[in-house]
Amino acid sequence: MQLKDKVAIITGSASGIGKEIAIEYAREGAKVVIADLSLEAATATAAEITQSGGTAMAVAMNVTDEAQVDAGVAQVVAQFGGVDVLISNAGIQIISAIVDFKFEDWRKLTAIHLDGAFLTTRACMRAMVAGKRGGSIIYMGSVHSHEASPLKAPYVTAKHGLLGLAKVVAKEGAKDGIRANVICPGFVRTPLVDKQIPEQSKALGISEADVIRTVMLKDTVDGEFTTVQDVAQTAVFLAAFPTNALTGQSITVSHGWHMQ
Ligand code: NAD
């Protein structure tokens, strides 16, 4: 067990990539916190993990709400005794050309990805410093932390921004043994991507099959989607890594779509 008794808060973990990370972390012995918008959905995921023999708790947390983030992290510290790992993963996608992009949509997306990353980082770093046992902060970036695509201006902007935040956290956190890294997945079949396929098909005037073949997987080495398991394995590796040698980095998991 690579994460025995580590307390890991995973935002947006009632679904998709975050949920798989929570399942994998629990298998590796971590006490996982399912932090998501809906307490009901978070509780259902936590119950699945508990029924499989893991340790999990659910917290209702809108990552853009300062008070909810601070209260949620305090609840975790009270129940599990500290925080060792934060996976800042909650995210959404909104597709539109810049000329048609609604300002409120720009603000909504960047708030979840960037304000959410900042607020959860601040609360968890405070808990990690107080706990005096270091920690690992992992941001869910994207190939879009390094590459751009049309129709995704706020997403690409926010995912690039996470690289900067991780580097600052790496520098500020080092003295307290806090590491920060970014995982950059290619396309993964989750609700976030399944919603985009018909939207992109409409926006680009091509079939859904062509969105997958000629847009999403075009630059991979083998035409394959990345899986939630691929991302979860990378998240285990980063959280279990024992020293500050691996900090301020991004790791791309994308079937070669982006090569650093
Ligand atoms: P998903 O839609 O399956 O899950 C996202 C989760 O985030 C949901 O449970 C949702 O309720 C939660 N969430 C949304 N807004 C929130 C908020 N304000 N506060 C708390 N939780 C909130 O999506 P996913 O594909 O698993 O995406 C997870 C992360 O991975 C996102 O940051 C996304 O940008 C990133 N990512 C996804 C892909 C992909 O292809 N699916 C690729 C690269 C990066």
XYZ file of C-alpha atoms and ligand atoms in Angstrom:
304
model
C 0.000 0.000 0.000
C 1.703 3.136 -1.249
C -0.557 5.665 0.500
C -1.291 3.935 3.805
C -3.175 6.297 6.168
C -2.506 9.370 4.008
C -5.451 11.787 4.097
C -6.325 12.850 0.549
C -8.869 15.511 -0.394
C -10.000 15.105 -4.000
C -12.223 17.834 -5.422
C -14.790 16.949 -8.066
C -14.488 13.300 -7.071
C -18.146 12.286 -7.328
C -17.539 11.694 -11.075
C -14.990 10.881 -13.755
C -11.263 11.214 -13.172
C -11.577 12.387 -9.559
C -13.769 9.419 -8.643
C -11.271 6.940 -10.101
C -8.423 8.622 -8.223
C -10.430 8.304 -5.006
C -11.057 4.586 -5.651
C -7.385 3.951 -6.463
C -6.143 5.976 -3.478
C -8.450 4.040 -1.141
C -7.051 0.766 -2.553
C -3.586 2.098 -1.735
C -4.645 2.648 1.891
C -5.449 6.384 1.839
C -8.319 7.951 3.764
C -10.106 9.733 0.942
C -12.329 12.788 1.035
C -14.929 13.045 -1.706
C -15.404 16.804 -2.073
C -18.009 17.801 -4.645
C -20.874 20.203 -5.249
C -23.623 17.796 -4.272
C -23.402 16.165 -0.841
C -25.695 13.416 -2.094
C -23.402 12.507 -5.004
C -20.296 12.754 -2.805
C -21.918 10.547 -0.167
C -22.811 7.924 -2.784
C -19.187 7.746 -3.987
C -17.862 7.631 -0.410
C -20.305 4.791 0.336
C -19.066 2.800 -2.698
C -15.509 3.107 -1.403
C -16.436 2.195 2.159
C -18.382 -0.855 0.946
C -15.240 -2.051 -0.859
C -13.276 -1.874 2.408
C -11.808 1.633 2.019
C -12.014 4.666 4.281
C -13.858 7.672 2.875
C -15.844 10.711 3.913
C -18.013 13.059 1.861
C -17.878 16.846 2.000
C -20.124 19.307 0.154
C -17.714 21.789 -1.378
C -18.143 24.340 -4.112
C -14.468 25.083 -4.771
C -15.274 28.699 -5.705
C -16.824 29.373 -2.276
C -14.138 30.519 0.175
C -16.173 29.781 3.297
C -17.205 26.311 2.092
C -13.637 25.383 1.164
C -12.248 26.520 4.519
C -15.065 24.795 6.431
C -14.679 21.586 4.401
C -10.940 21.365 5.014
C -11.499 22.096 8.736
C -14.038 19.241 8.828
C -11.458 16.886 7.301
C -8.791 17.923 9.812
C -11.276 17.373 12.669
C -12.324 13.932 11.401
C -9.104 12.529 9.890
C -6.469 14.512 11.845
C -4.812 16.439 8.993
C -4.327 16.656 5.230
C -1.494 14.934 3.322
C -2.658 15.188 -0.295
C -4.828 17.617 -2.233
C -5.977 16.731 -5.724
C -7.398 19.939 -7.181
C -9.493 18.310 -9.877
C -12.967 19.899 -10.018
C -13.591 21.324 -13.448
C -16.025 22.041 -16.248
C -15.810 22.711 -19.960
C -17.653 25.369 -21.987
C -17.171 25.403 -25.737
C -17.539 28.540 -27.854
C -15.620 30.738 -30.252
C -14.103 33.783 -28.521
C -16.248 36.187 -30.522
C -19.369 34.485 -29.134
C -18.073 33.712 -25.625
C -20.301 35.084 -22.875
C -18.327 36.929 -20.214
C -20.319 35.160 -17.495
C -19.221 31.794 -18.940
C -15.578 32.919 -19.043
C -15.864 33.944 -15.375
C -17.666 30.742 -14.360
C -15.051 28.467 -15.928
C -11.978 30.366 -14.772
C -13.442 30.661 -11.246
C -13.864 26.892 -10.905
C -10.446 26.040 -12.327
C -8.350 28.900 -10.921
C -10.152 30.347 -7.879
C -10.952 26.755 -6.893
C -7.316 25.710 -7.180
C -6.183 28.723 -5.161
C -8.765 28.381 -2.375
C -8.251 24.647 -1.890
C -4.461 25.065 -2.070
C -4.484 27.801 0.553
C -6.685 25.871 2.964
C -4.735 22.621 2.516
C -1.304 24.286 2.720
C -2.348 25.890 6.004
C -3.380 22.469 7.324
C -0.196 20.824 5.976
C 2.078 23.441 7.562
C 0.228 23.122 10.890
C 0.425 19.318 10.701
C 4.233 19.429 10.193
C 4.245 16.291 8.019
C 4.620 17.808 4.564
C 2.219 17.113 1.749
C 1.595 16.694 -1.948
C -0.600 18.995 -4.016
C -1.605 17.747 -7.439
C -3.454 19.882 -9.973
C -5.528 18.346 -12.741
C -4.139 20.207 -15.720
C -4.595 18.971 -19.260
C -2.744 18.699 -22.532
C -4.391 22.128 -22.752
C -1.875 23.280 -20.091
C 0.663 23.093 -22.964
C -1.319 23.170 -26.216
C -4.263 25.226 -27.473
C -7.426 24.267 -29.319
C -10.057 26.483 -30.864
C -13.323 27.050 -28.954
C -11.689 26.592 -25.530
C -10.255 30.007 -24.610
C -10.987 30.076 -20.849
C -10.168 26.372 -20.404
C -6.789 26.658 -22.140
C -6.048 29.862 -20.225
C -6.952 28.306 -16.874
C -5.061 25.061 -17.518
C -1.930 27.028 -18.473
C -2.408 29.076 -15.287
C -2.277 25.974 -13.093
C 1.330 25.388 -14.186
C 2.243 28.770 -12.730
C 0.404 28.133 -9.488
C 2.104 24.742 -9.062
C 5.529 26.310 -9.521
C 4.862 28.954 -6.858
C 3.490 26.332 -4.458
C 6.619 24.216 -5.100
C 8.841 27.156 -4.144
C 6.818 28.343 -1.138
C 6.003 24.850 0.101
C 9.497 23.298 -0.049
C 10.562 24.423 3.424
C 7.563 22.565 4.849
C 7.991 19.477 2.655
C 5.009 20.406 0.467
C 5.369 19.396 -3.208
C 3.192 20.543 -6.101
C 2.819 18.955 -9.531
C 0.389 18.962 -12.440
C -1.049 15.969 -14.297
C -1.887 16.766 -17.917
C -4.234 14.165 -19.404
C -5.287 13.886 -23.024
C -8.964 13.190 -23.783
C -10.589 10.825 -21.271
C -14.147 9.502 -21.756
C -15.926 11.095 -18.797
C -19.202 13.064 -18.652
C -17.136 16.219 -19.319
C -15.946 14.857 -22.676
C -19.129 13.019 -23.614
C -20.968 16.357 -23.403
C -18.396 18.026 -25.685
C -18.615 15.571 -28.569
C -22.061 16.659 -29.833
C -21.248 20.307 -29.012
C -18.045 20.238 -31.074
C -19.822 18.351 -33.838
C -22.346 21.178 -34.073
C -19.794 23.993 -33.736
C -17.413 22.513 -36.334
C -20.078 21.115 -38.703
C -18.615 17.577 -38.676
C -19.925 14.217 -37.457
C -19.417 13.051 -33.867
C -17.185 10.221 -35.131
C -15.052 12.828 -36.904
C -14.829 14.925 -33.727
C -13.266 11.893 -32.034
C -11.039 10.879 -34.972
C -9.980 14.213 -36.460
C -10.099 16.505 -33.424
C -9.754 14.652 -30.138
C -7.401 11.794 -31.004
C -5.802 13.166 -34.178
C -2.355 13.769 -32.686
C -2.104 10.726 -30.424
C 0.401 8.014 -31.405
C -2.263 5.286 -31.521
C -5.707 6.903 -31.823
C -6.646 5.894 -28.286
C -8.352 7.715 -25.432
C -6.466 8.110 -22.160
C -8.342 6.301 -19.369
C -9.340 7.303 -15.854
C -7.089 4.471 -14.641
C -4.072 5.936 -16.508
C -4.599 9.254 -14.726
C -5.241 7.622 -11.326
C -1.993 5.607 -11.554
C -0.081 8.823 -12.243
C -1.763 10.473 -9.259
C -0.685 7.565 -7.016
C 2.897 7.847 -8.268
C 3.039 11.591 -7.580
C 1.472 11.392 -4.113
C 3.668 8.469 -3.065
C 6.912 10.045 -4.309
C 9.011 10.504 -1.189
C 11.103 13.645 -1.712
C 11.106 17.225 -2.985
C 13.050 16.055 -6.070
C 9.809 15.840 -8.020
C 8.127 19.203 -7.563
C 6.985 22.062 -9.793
C 6.602 19.611 -12.707
C 3.895 18.582 -15.091
C 3.440 15.035 -16.353
C 1.518 14.535 -19.582
C -0.551 11.349 -19.914
C -1.989 11.556 -23.415
C -0.941 8.714 -25.749
C 1.709 11.032 -27.132
C -0.660 13.841 -28.149
C 1.671 16.256 -26.403
C 5.346 15.393 -25.930
C 7.419 17.601 -23.615
P -16.521 15.186 -14.776
O -17.536 16.113 -15.342
O -16.713 13.722 -14.918
O -16.262 15.504 -13.239
C -16.078 16.810 -12.775
C -16.551 16.877 -11.332
O -16.284 18.217 -10.854
C -18.065 16.653 -11.179
O -18.311 15.689 -10.161
C -18.604 18.025 -10.809
O -19.740 17.989 -9.951
C -17.397 18.621 -10.092
N -17.462 20.082 -10.025
C -17.798 20.960 -11.013
N -17.796 22.209 -10.541
C -17.452 22.135 -9.230
C -17.288 23.082 -8.209
N -17.490 24.393 -8.421
N -16.917 22.657 -6.975
C -16.724 21.335 -6.738
N -16.874 20.390 -7.662
C -17.243 20.777 -8.898
O -15.154 15.649 -15.468
P -13.708 14.958 -15.579
O -13.474 14.705 -17.020
O -13.515 13.872 -14.594
O -12.785 16.212 -15.202
C -12.045 16.303 -14.005
C -10.869 17.222 -14.241
O -10.025 16.657 -15.244
C -11.239 18.631 -14.733
O -10.414 19.581 -14.115
C -10.941 18.557 -16.213
O -10.649 19.808 -16.763
C -9.719 17.648 -16.204
N -9.435 17.000 -17.474
C -10.362 16.195 -18.074
C -10.036 15.601 -19.285
C -11.007 14.704 -19.991
O -10.751 14.409 -21.170
N -12.066 14.236 -19.380
C -8.779 15.823 -19.876
C -7.883 16.659 -19.243
C -8.210 17.235 -18.030
